[in-house]
Coordinates of C-alpha atoms and ligand atoms in Angstrom, one line a residue:
M1 CA 124.6 29.4 140.0
D2 CA 122.6 31.5 142.5
A3 CA 119.4 30.8 140.5
D4 CA 118.2 29.7 137.0
I5 CA 117.2 33.3 136.1
I6 CA 118.3 36.6 137.5
I7 CA 115.7 39.3 136.8
V8 CA 116.3 43.1 137.0
G9 CA 113.0 44.8 138.0
A10 CA 109.8 43.7 139.7
G11 CA 107.1 45.3 137.5
F12 CA 104.6 43.2 135.6
A13 CA 107.3 42.0 133.1
G14 CA 109.8 40.8 135.8
L15 CA 107.1 39.3 138.0
T16 CA 105.5 37.5 135.1
L17 CA 108.8 35.9 134.1
A18 CA 109.5 35.0 137.8
A19 CA 106.1 33.5 138.6
R20 CA 105.7 31.7 135.3
S21 CA 109.2 30.2 135.3
G22 CA 108.6 29.2 138.9
E23 CA 105.6 27.2 137.8
L24 CA 107.8 25.5 135.2
G25 CA 110.3 24.4 137.8
L26 CA 112.9 27.1 137.6
K27 CA 114.2 29.3 140.4
S28 CA 114.5 33.0 139.9
I29 CA 115.9 35.9 141.9
V30 CA 114.3 39.3 141.1
V31 CA 116.3 42.3 142.1
E32 CA 114.2 45.4 142.7
Q33 CA 115.6 48.8 143.5
G34 CA 112.5 49.9 145.4
E35 CA 111.8 49.5 149.0
G36 CA 108.9 48.0 151.0
P37 CA 105.6 46.4 149.7
D38 CA 104.4 49.6 148.0
Y39 CA 107.5 50.3 145.9
P40 CA 106.7 52.5 142.9
C41 CA 106.7 51.2 139.4
N42 CA 104.8 52.0 136.2
S43 CA 102.9 48.7 136.4
R44 CA 101.3 49.9 139.7
Y45 CA 100.6 53.5 138.4
S46 CA 99.0 52.3 135.2
G47 CA 95.5 52.9 134.1
G48 CA 95.1 49.1 133.9
M49 CA 93.7 49.0 130.3
L50 CA 95.0 45.7 128.9
H51 CA 94.7 46.4 125.1
M52 CA 96.7 45.7 122.0
G53 CA 97.0 48.8 119.8
M54 CA 93.9 50.2 121.6
D55 CA 92.0 47.1 120.4
D56 CA 91.0 43.8 122.0
P57 CA 94.1 41.7 122.6
A58 CA 92.0 38.6 122.4
A59 CA 90.8 39.4 118.9
K60 CA 91.6 37.1 115.9
Q61 CA 95.4 36.7 115.4
D62 CA 95.4 37.8 111.8
Y63 CA 93.6 41.0 112.7
L64 CA 96.1 41.8 115.4
I65 CA 99.1 41.1 113.2
A66 CA 97.7 43.5 110.6
L67 CA 96.9 46.0 113.3
I68 CA 100.5 46.0 114.7
E69 CA 101.9 46.2 111.2
R70 CA 99.7 49.2 110.3
L71 CA 100.3 51.1 113.6
T72 CA 104.1 50.6 113.6
D73 CA 104.6 50.8 109.8
G74 CA 106.0 47.3 109.9
L75 CA 108.6 47.8 112.6
P76 CA 108.6 44.3 114.2
D77 CA 109.4 41.4 111.9
R78 CA 106.6 38.9 111.0
A79 CA 108.0 36.1 113.2
F80 CA 108.0 38.4 116.2
T81 CA 104.5 39.7 115.6
E82 CA 103.2 36.1 115.2
A83 CA 104.8 34.9 118.4
F84 CA 103.6 37.9 120.3
T85 CA 99.9 37.8 119.1
A86 CA 99.7 34.0 119.6
E87 CA 101.0 34.3 123.2
A88 CA 99.0 37.4 124.3
P89 CA 95.6 35.7 124.9
K90 CA 97.3 33.0 126.8
A91 CA 99.0 35.6 128.9
I92 CA 95.6 37.2 129.8
A93 CA 94.2 33.8 130.7
W94 CA 97.3 33.2 132.9
V95 CA 97.0 36.5 134.7
R96 CA 93.3 35.8 135.3
G97 CA 94.3 32.4 136.7
H98 CA 96.3 34.3 139.3
G99 CA 93.3 36.1 140.5
A100 CA 93.4 39.2 138.3
Q101 CA 89.9 40.6 137.9
F102 CA 88.9 42.5 134.7
I103 CA 85.9 44.5 133.8
R104 CA 84.6 46.0 130.5
L105 CA 84.2 49.7 130.2
G106 CA 81.6 50.4 127.5
N107 CA 81.9 48.9 124.0
H108 CA 85.3 50.3 123.0
P109 CA 87.4 47.2 121.9
G110 CA 90.4 48.6 123.8
R111 CA 88.5 48.7 127.1
Q112 CA 87.3 45.1 127.3
W113 CA 90.1 44.1 129.7
V114 CA 90.3 46.8 132.4
M115 CA 92.0 45.7 135.6
A116 CA 89.6 45.8 138.5
P117 CA 88.9 47.7 140.6
P118 CA 89.5 50.5 138.1
R119 CA 90.8 54.0 138.9
R120 CA 88.1 56.1 140.6
G121 CA 88.4 58.8 137.9
Q122 CA 89.8 61.4 140.2
P123 CA 92.5 63.9 139.2
G124 CA 96.1 63.0 139.9
L125 CA 97.6 59.6 140.8
D126 CA 95.2 56.9 142.1
W127 CA 96.9 53.5 142.3
K128 CA 96.7 52.1 145.8
G129 CA 94.3 49.2 146.0
R130 CA 93.4 49.6 142.3
G131 CA 93.5 46.7 139.8
P132 CA 97.1 47.0 138.7
D133 CA 98.4 47.3 142.3
A134 CA 96.3 44.2 143.2
I135 CA 97.9 42.2 140.3
V136 CA 101.5 43.3 141.3
R137 CA 100.7 41.8 144.7
R138 CA 99.2 38.6 143.3
L139 CA 102.2 38.0 141.0
T140 CA 104.6 38.7 143.9
E141 CA 102.8 36.0 145.9
A142 CA 103.0 33.6 142.9
T143 CA 106.7 34.2 142.6
L144 CA 107.4 33.5 146.2
K145 CA 105.1 30.5 146.3
H146 CA 107.1 28.8 143.6
G147 CA 110.4 29.3 145.3
G148 CA 111.4 32.6 143.7
E149 CA 113.1 35.3 145.6
I150 CA 112.7 39.1 145.4
R151 CA 115.5 41.1 146.8
M152 CA 114.5 44.7 147.5
K153 CA 116.7 47.7 147.6
T154 CA 119.0 45.9 145.2
C155 CA 120.0 47.5 141.9
G156 CA 121.3 45.7 138.8
V157 CA 124.3 47.6 137.6
R158 CA 126.4 45.5 135.1
L159 CA 126.1 42.3 133.1
I160 CA 128.6 39.6 133.6
M161 CA 129.7 38.1 130.3
E162 CA 131.8 35.0 129.7
D163 CA 132.7 33.8 126.2
G164 CA 130.0 36.1 124.7
K165 CA 127.4 34.6 127.0
C166 CA 125.6 36.5 129.7
V167 CA 126.0 34.5 132.9
G168 CA 124.9 37.0 135.6
V169 CA 124.5 40.5 136.9
E170 CA 126.5 42.6 139.2
V171 CA 124.2 44.1 141.8
E172 CA 124.5 46.9 144.4
S173 CA 122.7 46.8 147.7
N174 CA 123.4 49.1 150.7
G175 CA 126.5 50.5 148.9
K176 CA 127.9 47.0 148.5
R177 CA 128.5 45.2 145.1
S178 CA 128.1 41.5 144.6
Q179 CA 127.4 39.1 141.8
L180 CA 124.4 37.0 141.0
R181 CA 124.8 34.2 138.5
G182 CA 122.3 32.2 136.6
R183 CA 121.6 30.4 133.3
A184 CA 119.7 33.5 132.1
V185 CA 119.5 37.2 132.9
A186 CA 116.4 39.3 132.1
L187 CA 116.3 43.1 131.9
A188 CA 112.9 44.3 133.1
D189 CA 113.6 47.8 134.5
G190 CA 110.7 49.5 132.7
G191 CA 112.4 51.8 130.2
F192 CA 114.6 55.0 130.3
Q193 CA 112.0 57.8 130.5
A194 CA 113.3 59.0 133.9
N195 CA 116.9 59.4 132.9
P196 CA 117.3 63.0 131.6
E197 CA 120.6 62.2 129.8
L198 CA 119.1 59.3 127.9
V199 CA 115.9 61.3 127.2
K200 CA 118.1 64.0 125.8
R201 CA 120.2 61.6 123.8
F202 CA 117.2 59.9 122.1
V203 CA 113.9 61.7 122.7
S204 CA 114.0 65.4 123.3
P205 CA 116.6 68.2 123.1
Q206 CA 115.3 69.5 126.4
A207 CA 114.6 66.7 128.8
D208 CA 113.8 69.0 131.7
K209 CA 110.9 70.4 129.7
V210 CA 109.3 67.0 129.3
M211 CA 106.9 66.2 132.1
Q212 CA 107.5 62.8 133.9
R213 CA 104.1 61.1 133.7
N214 CA 105.4 57.9 135.3
A215 CA 106.8 56.4 138.5
R216 CA 110.3 57.8 137.8
T217 CA 111.8 54.4 138.3
G218 CA 112.8 53.6 134.7
R219 CA 116.3 55.1 134.4
G220 CA 117.5 53.0 131.5
D221 CA 119.9 50.9 133.6
G222 CA 119.0 47.8 131.5
L223 CA 119.5 49.7 128.3
L224 CA 122.9 50.9 129.3
M225 CA 123.9 47.4 130.5
A226 CA 122.7 45.9 127.2
E227 CA 124.4 48.5 125.1
A228 CA 127.7 47.9 126.9
V229 CA 127.6 44.3 125.8
G230 CA 126.8 45.1 122.2
A231 CA 123.0 45.0 122.0
R232 CA 121.4 46.5 118.9
L233 CA 119.1 49.4 119.9
V234 CA 115.9 50.1 118.1
G235 CA 113.0 52.6 118.0
M236 CA 114.8 54.8 120.5
E237 CA 113.1 58.1 119.7
G238 CA 109.4 57.1 120.4
F239 CA 107.5 57.1 123.7
Y240 CA 104.0 56.5 125.0
G241 CA 102.6 59.7 126.5
H242 CA 99.9 62.3 126.5
P243 CA 99.5 66.1 126.2
L244 CA 98.9 67.5 129.7
A245 CA 98.1 71.0 131.0
R246 CA 101.4 72.8 131.4
D247 CA 100.8 73.4 135.1
A248 CA 101.3 69.6 135.6
F249 CA 104.9 70.6 136.4
T250 CA 103.7 72.3 139.6
N251 CA 100.3 70.8 140.2
D252 CA 100.1 67.0 141.0
L253 CA 96.4 67.0 140.3
L254 CA 97.1 67.4 136.6
W255 CA 99.0 64.2 136.0
P256 CA 98.8 61.4 135.0
H257 CA 95.1 62.3 134.6
P258 CA 93.3 64.2 133.2
Y259 CA 95.1 64.4 129.8
L260 CA 94.1 66.8 127.1
D261 CA 93.7 64.3 124.2
S262 CA 90.1 65.1 123.4
M263 CA 90.7 68.8 122.9
T264 CA 93.8 68.3 120.8
I265 CA 92.1 65.8 118.4
S266 CA 89.0 68.0 118.0
G267 CA 90.6 71.5 118.0
V268 CA 93.9 72.9 116.8
V269 CA 97.4 73.0 118.5
V270 CA 99.5 76.1 117.9
A271 CA 103.0 77.2 118.8
E272 CA 104.1 80.6 120.2
D273 CA 103.8 82.1 116.7
G274 CA 100.0 81.2 116.6
R275 CA 100.6 78.7 113.8
R276 CA 100.0 74.9 113.7
F277 CA 103.1 72.7 113.7
V278 CA 101.6 69.2 113.8
D279 CA 99.0 67.1 112.2
E280 CA 96.6 66.8 115.2
G281 CA 94.7 64.1 113.4
L282 CA 97.6 61.6 113.9
G283 CA 96.5 61.4 117.5
P284 CA 97.7 62.5 121.0
I285 CA 100.6 60.1 121.3
Y286 CA 102.0 61.4 118.0
L287 CA 101.4 64.9 119.2
A288 CA 103.1 64.3 122.6
N289 CA 106.2 63.0 120.7
T290 CA 106.2 65.9 118.3
M291 CA 106.1 68.4 121.1
A292 CA 109.0 66.7 122.9
K293 CA 111.2 67.0 119.8
R294 CA 110.7 70.7 119.4
A295 CA 113.5 73.1 120.3
N296 CA 111.1 74.3 123.0
P297 CA 108.9 71.4 124.1
L298 CA 106.8 73.9 126.2
D299 CA 105.5 76.1 123.4
A300 CA 102.2 74.4 122.5
T301 CA 98.7 75.6 123.2
V302 CA 95.5 73.9 122.4
I303 CA 92.7 76.1 121.0
F304 CA 89.0 75.1 121.0
D305 CA 85.5 76.4 121.4
E306 CA 82.5 75.8 123.6
A307 CA 81.2 73.0 121.5
I308 CA 84.4 71.0 122.0
W309 CA 84.6 72.0 125.7
T310 CA 81.0 70.7 126.4
G311 CA 81.3 67.9 123.9
P312 CA 84.5 65.7 123.6
A313 CA 86.2 67.5 126.6
A314 CA 83.4 66.5 128.9
D315 CA 83.3 62.9 127.7
K316 CA 84.1 60.6 130.6
I317 CA 85.4 57.7 128.5
S318 CA 88.8 58.0 130.2
P319 CA 87.9 59.7 133.5
P320 CA 88.3 62.3 134.8
A321 CA 87.2 64.3 131.8
P322 CA 89.1 67.6 131.3
N323 CA 85.8 69.5 131.6
P324 CA 85.3 70.4 134.4
T325 CA 88.4 68.8 136.1
I326 CA 91.2 71.0 134.8
E327 CA 89.3 74.2 135.7
M328 CA 88.4 72.7 139.2
V329 CA 92.0 71.9 140.0
G330 CA 93.4 75.2 138.9
A331 CA 95.0 74.7 135.5
T332 CA 95.6 77.8 133.4
I333 CA 92.7 78.3 130.9
Y334 CA 92.2 81.4 128.8
K335 CA 88.6 82.1 127.8
A336 CA 87.2 84.9 125.6
G337 CA 84.3 85.9 123.4
T338 CA 86.3 86.1 120.2
V339 CA 89.4 84.4 118.8
K340 CA 91.2 87.8 118.7
E341 CA 90.4 88.5 122.4
L342 CA 91.5 84.9 123.2
A343 CA 94.9 85.5 121.4
A344 CA 95.4 88.7 123.4
A345 CA 94.6 87.0 126.7
A346 CA 96.8 84.0 126.0
G347 CA 99.7 86.1 124.7
L348 CA 99.6 84.7 121.2
P349 CA 99.9 86.8 118.0
V350 CA 96.4 88.0 117.3
D351 CA 96.5 88.0 113.5
A352 CA 98.3 84.7 113.2
L353 CA 95.9 82.9 115.6
S354 CA 92.8 84.3 113.9
D355 CA 94.3 83.2 110.6
T356 CA 95.0 79.7 111.9
V357 CA 91.5 79.2 113.2
A358 CA 89.9 80.7 110.1
Q359 CA 91.9 78.4 107.9
H360 CA 91.0 75.4 110.0
N361 CA 87.3 76.2 109.8
D362 CA 87.4 76.9 106.1
A363 CA 89.3 73.7 105.3
L364 CA 87.0 71.6 107.5
A365 CA 83.9 73.1 105.9
R366 CA 85.2 72.6 102.4
G367 CA 86.7 69.2 103.0
T368 CA 90.2 70.4 102.1
L369 CA 92.1 69.6 105.4
G370 CA 94.7 67.8 103.4
S371 CA 95.7 71.0 101.6
L372 CA 96.5 73.0 104.7
A373 CA 100.1 74.1 105.0
I374 CA 100.4 71.3 107.6
P375 CA 97.8 68.8 106.3
R376 CA 95.3 67.6 108.9
S377 CA 94.2 63.9 108.7
S378 CA 90.7 63.1 109.7
D379 CA 90.2 59.4 109.1
Q380 CA 91.0 58.4 112.7
Y381 CA 89.9 61.4 114.7
K382 CA 87.3 63.9 113.6
P383 CA 88.2 67.6 113.9
M384 CA 85.5 70.1 114.8
L385 CA 84.7 73.6 113.7
I386 CA 86.0 76.3 116.2
V387 CA 83.1 78.7 115.9
K388 CA 81.0 78.7 119.1
P389 CA 82.0 81.2 121.8
P390 CA 83.5 81.3 124.3
F391 CA 86.8 80.3 122.8
Y392 CA 89.5 78.6 125.0
A393 CA 93.3 78.3 125.0
V394 CA 95.1 75.9 127.4
P395 CA 99.0 75.9 127.5
M396 CA 100.3 72.4 127.3
C397 CA 103.3 70.3 128.1
T398 CA 104.1 66.8 126.9
G399 CA 104.0 63.9 129.4
I400 CA 106.3 61.0 128.9
T401 CA 104.9 57.7 130.3
Y402 CA 107.4 55.1 129.0
T403 CA 109.9 54.9 126.3
M404 CA 109.2 52.5 123.4
G405 CA 112.7 51.8 122.3
G406 CA 115.4 49.6 123.7
P407 CA 117.5 46.5 122.9
L408 CA 116.1 44.7 119.9
I409 CA 114.6 41.3 120.9
D410 CA 113.8 38.2 118.9
P411 CA 110.5 36.2 119.2
N412 CA 111.8 34.6 122.4
A413 CA 112.6 37.9 124.0
R414 CA 116.4 37.3 123.6
V415 CA 118.5 40.4 123.1
V416 CA 119.9 40.7 119.6
H417 CA 123.6 41.8 119.2
R418 CA 124.6 44.5 116.8
D419 CA 126.0 41.7 114.6
G420 CA 122.5 40.2 114.3
H421 CA 122.8 37.1 116.5
P422 CA 121.0 36.7 119.8
I423 CA 123.2 37.3 122.9
E424 CA 123.1 34.0 124.7
G425 CA 121.6 34.1 128.2
L426 CA 120.3 37.7 127.8
F427 CA 116.7 38.7 127.7
A428 CA 114.8 42.0 127.7
I429 CA 111.1 42.2 128.5
G430 CA 108.3 44.8 129.1
S431 CA 109.3 48.4 128.6
A432 CA 113.0 47.5 128.8
S433 CA 112.7 45.9 125.4
G434 CA 112.7 47.4 121.9
G435 CA 111.3 46.5 118.5
L436 CA 107.6 46.1 119.1
E437 CA 106.4 49.7 119.3
G438 CA 107.2 53.0 117.5
G439 CA 108.0 53.7 113.9
P440 CA 107.3 57.0 112.0
H441 CA 103.8 57.3 113.4
V442 CA 104.8 56.2 116.9
G443 CA 102.7 53.1 117.0
Y444 CA 101.5 52.4 120.5
I445 CA 100.8 48.7 121.1
G446 CA 100.4 48.7 124.9
G447 CA 102.8 48.6 127.8
L448 CA 100.8 46.1 129.9
I449 CA 100.2 43.5 127.2
K450 CA 103.9 43.8 126.3
A451 CA 105.0 43.1 129.9
F452 CA 102.9 40.0 130.4
T453 CA 103.4 38.5 127.0
L454 CA 107.2 39.0 126.8
G455 CA 107.6 37.8 130.4
R456 CA 105.9 34.5 129.4
L457 CA 107.7 34.1 126.1
A458 CA 111.0 34.5 127.9
A459 CA 110.0 32.0 130.6
H460 CA 109.0 29.4 128.0
F461 CA 112.2 29.7 126.1
I462 CA 114.4 29.5 129.2
A463 CA 112.4 26.5 130.6
T464 CA 112.6 24.6 127.3
A465 CA 116.3 25.2 127.0
A466 CA 116.7 23.9 130.6
G467 CA 114.8 20.7 129.6
K468 CA 111.6 21.6 131.4
P469 CA 108.3 20.7 129.8
V470 CA 106.2 23.8 129.0
N471 CA 102.5 23.1 129.2
Ligands
LIG1 C1 100.2 56.6 134.5 C2 100.3 55.4 133.7 C3 99.3 54.9 133.0 C4 99.4 53.8 132.2 N1 98.3 53.2 131.6 C5 98.5 52.1 130.9 C6 97.4 51.4 130.4 O1 96.2 51.7 130.7 N2 97.6 50.4 129.5 C7 98.8 50.0 129.2 O2 98.9 49.0 128.4 N3 99.9 50.5 129.7 C8 99.8 51.6 130.6 N4 100.9 52.1 131.1 C9 102.2 51.6 130.8 C10 102.5 50.3 131.7 O3 102.2 50.6 133.0 C11 103.9 49.9 131.5 O4 104.3 49.9 130.2 C12 104.2 48.5 132.1 O5 103.6 48.4 133.4 C13 105.7 48.3 132.3 O6 105.9 47.2 133.0 P1 107.4 46.8 133.3 O7 107.5 45.6 134.2 O8 108.2 46.7 132.0 O9 108.1 48.1 134.0 P2 107.7 48.7 135.5 O10 106.4 48.4 135.9 O11 108.2 50.1 135.4 O12 108.7 47.9 136.5 C14 110.1 48.1 136.4 C15 110.7 47.9 137.8 O13 112.1 47.8 137.6 C16 112.7 48.5 138.8 N5 114.1 48.9 138.4 C17 114.5 49.9 137.5 N6 115.8 49.9 137.4 C18 116.3 48.9 138.2 C19 117.6 48.4 138.5 N7 118.7 48.9 137.9 N8 117.7 47.4 139.4 C20 116.6 46.9 140.0 N9 115.4 47.3 139.8 C21 115.2 48.3 138.9 C22 111.8 49.6 139.0 O14 111.9 50.1 140.4 C23 110.4 49.0 138.8 O15 109.9 48.4 139.9 C24 100.7 53.2 132.0 C25 101.8 53.7 132.7 C26 101.6 54.8 133.6 C27 102.8 55.4 134.3

């Protein structure tokens, strides 16, 4: 054996497993495809909001179990949700114990654990020296301190199986292949969002029209390796992401921030025919997923008025606010004194768009949003009237941050075989795993809490099996 655990990927999930298992007396080797101390990964690029279903991950366990069941329409089984919610607060305490600093941003329960220092609220990427980057460095130090090894520029390519048990990984470094063997292997490569073939297979008919709102490092290597040894795949179609200005494809100041959530949940979203195609009230992540699945993922435009632009769109709750940022950095925005003029300016059918806006206003005023041709829910997000000139139209694209699906795991993060039994020696953690997030309403539970919690659950199971006491 080269080490007790071989881990593919050095994001939060892989580093948590490596550092925690090191504390418990196990040696791990982490292989990371990136180069140098600033290698890109989603963990580093993240907004640093450690939440559970946009709520407080340290809330009462019963509350969190019910929340996960509601958001995912019961996707994970009860045993998994119980293990996950019991471990999450311990994971937060552990990350803090490694020097992670958190701040609260306002009273929103999902913003009580924001990694410090937070993003500066500027458009585009802002990760260097921010909270998530600092924690990647801390967990790297903790891994090395406890005897773990991190091999850079090394890619996991194939699982080594013997008698149905996973005993190692074939890796590639500088064009050379070699084997690393251990008592356990953990896939922690961060998802498959940056692999166009896999995105096309599971998420969108036109992967090239889905904007990569991520570090472009998750290419689904772990997924393909697990699938090749018989893993059951689950929740493959869902992803966490946001609607962005369409110009994000050519303007780096328009991704990952600002996103257009506030306008889409307050106004209406129409296709090229000037008609609505989605229940905007189901939220921006649901919208982003619906856009990706359309024959043309680039046909959506958000329509709103001055009250929305100076109200929700100017709210700095997740800075930078779209107003004034998108205008400042040069996104395409159509503005006009009437809805008809707006339609003409934006190249949308004049009668259809006027009709759509009139129907929205009428249904909202009468309280009949549920009777629209595409019903609009309003329990979670409050729609607004579109009546105050000027009126605005912003062409959008959908930004994919990370995929929610992957190999199904059990409450100890062990990969489950298509036959239903856990594959001995094989684990999937963080965004490489499936089964916690998704469902018909694309329940988003949180990429960060998933990475830390599953990394620890795997460490505890492997240590216990190796006869090490877990404190
Ligand atoms: C812009 C942005 C904002 C976000 N904001 C939030 C937020 O506020 N809250 C939240 O909960 N989540 C957020 N997320 C999601 C969160 O960052 C991720 O879900 C989480 O960090 C994933 O951690 P991970 O360790 O699973 O994957 P990653 O951090 O992506 O790490 C995976 C690592 O594996 C490496 N790798 C990939 N393939 C191989 C291979 N074959 N061999 C070796 N190495 C490989 C990659 O190079 C990478 O370093 C955000 C993500 C982004 C991009």
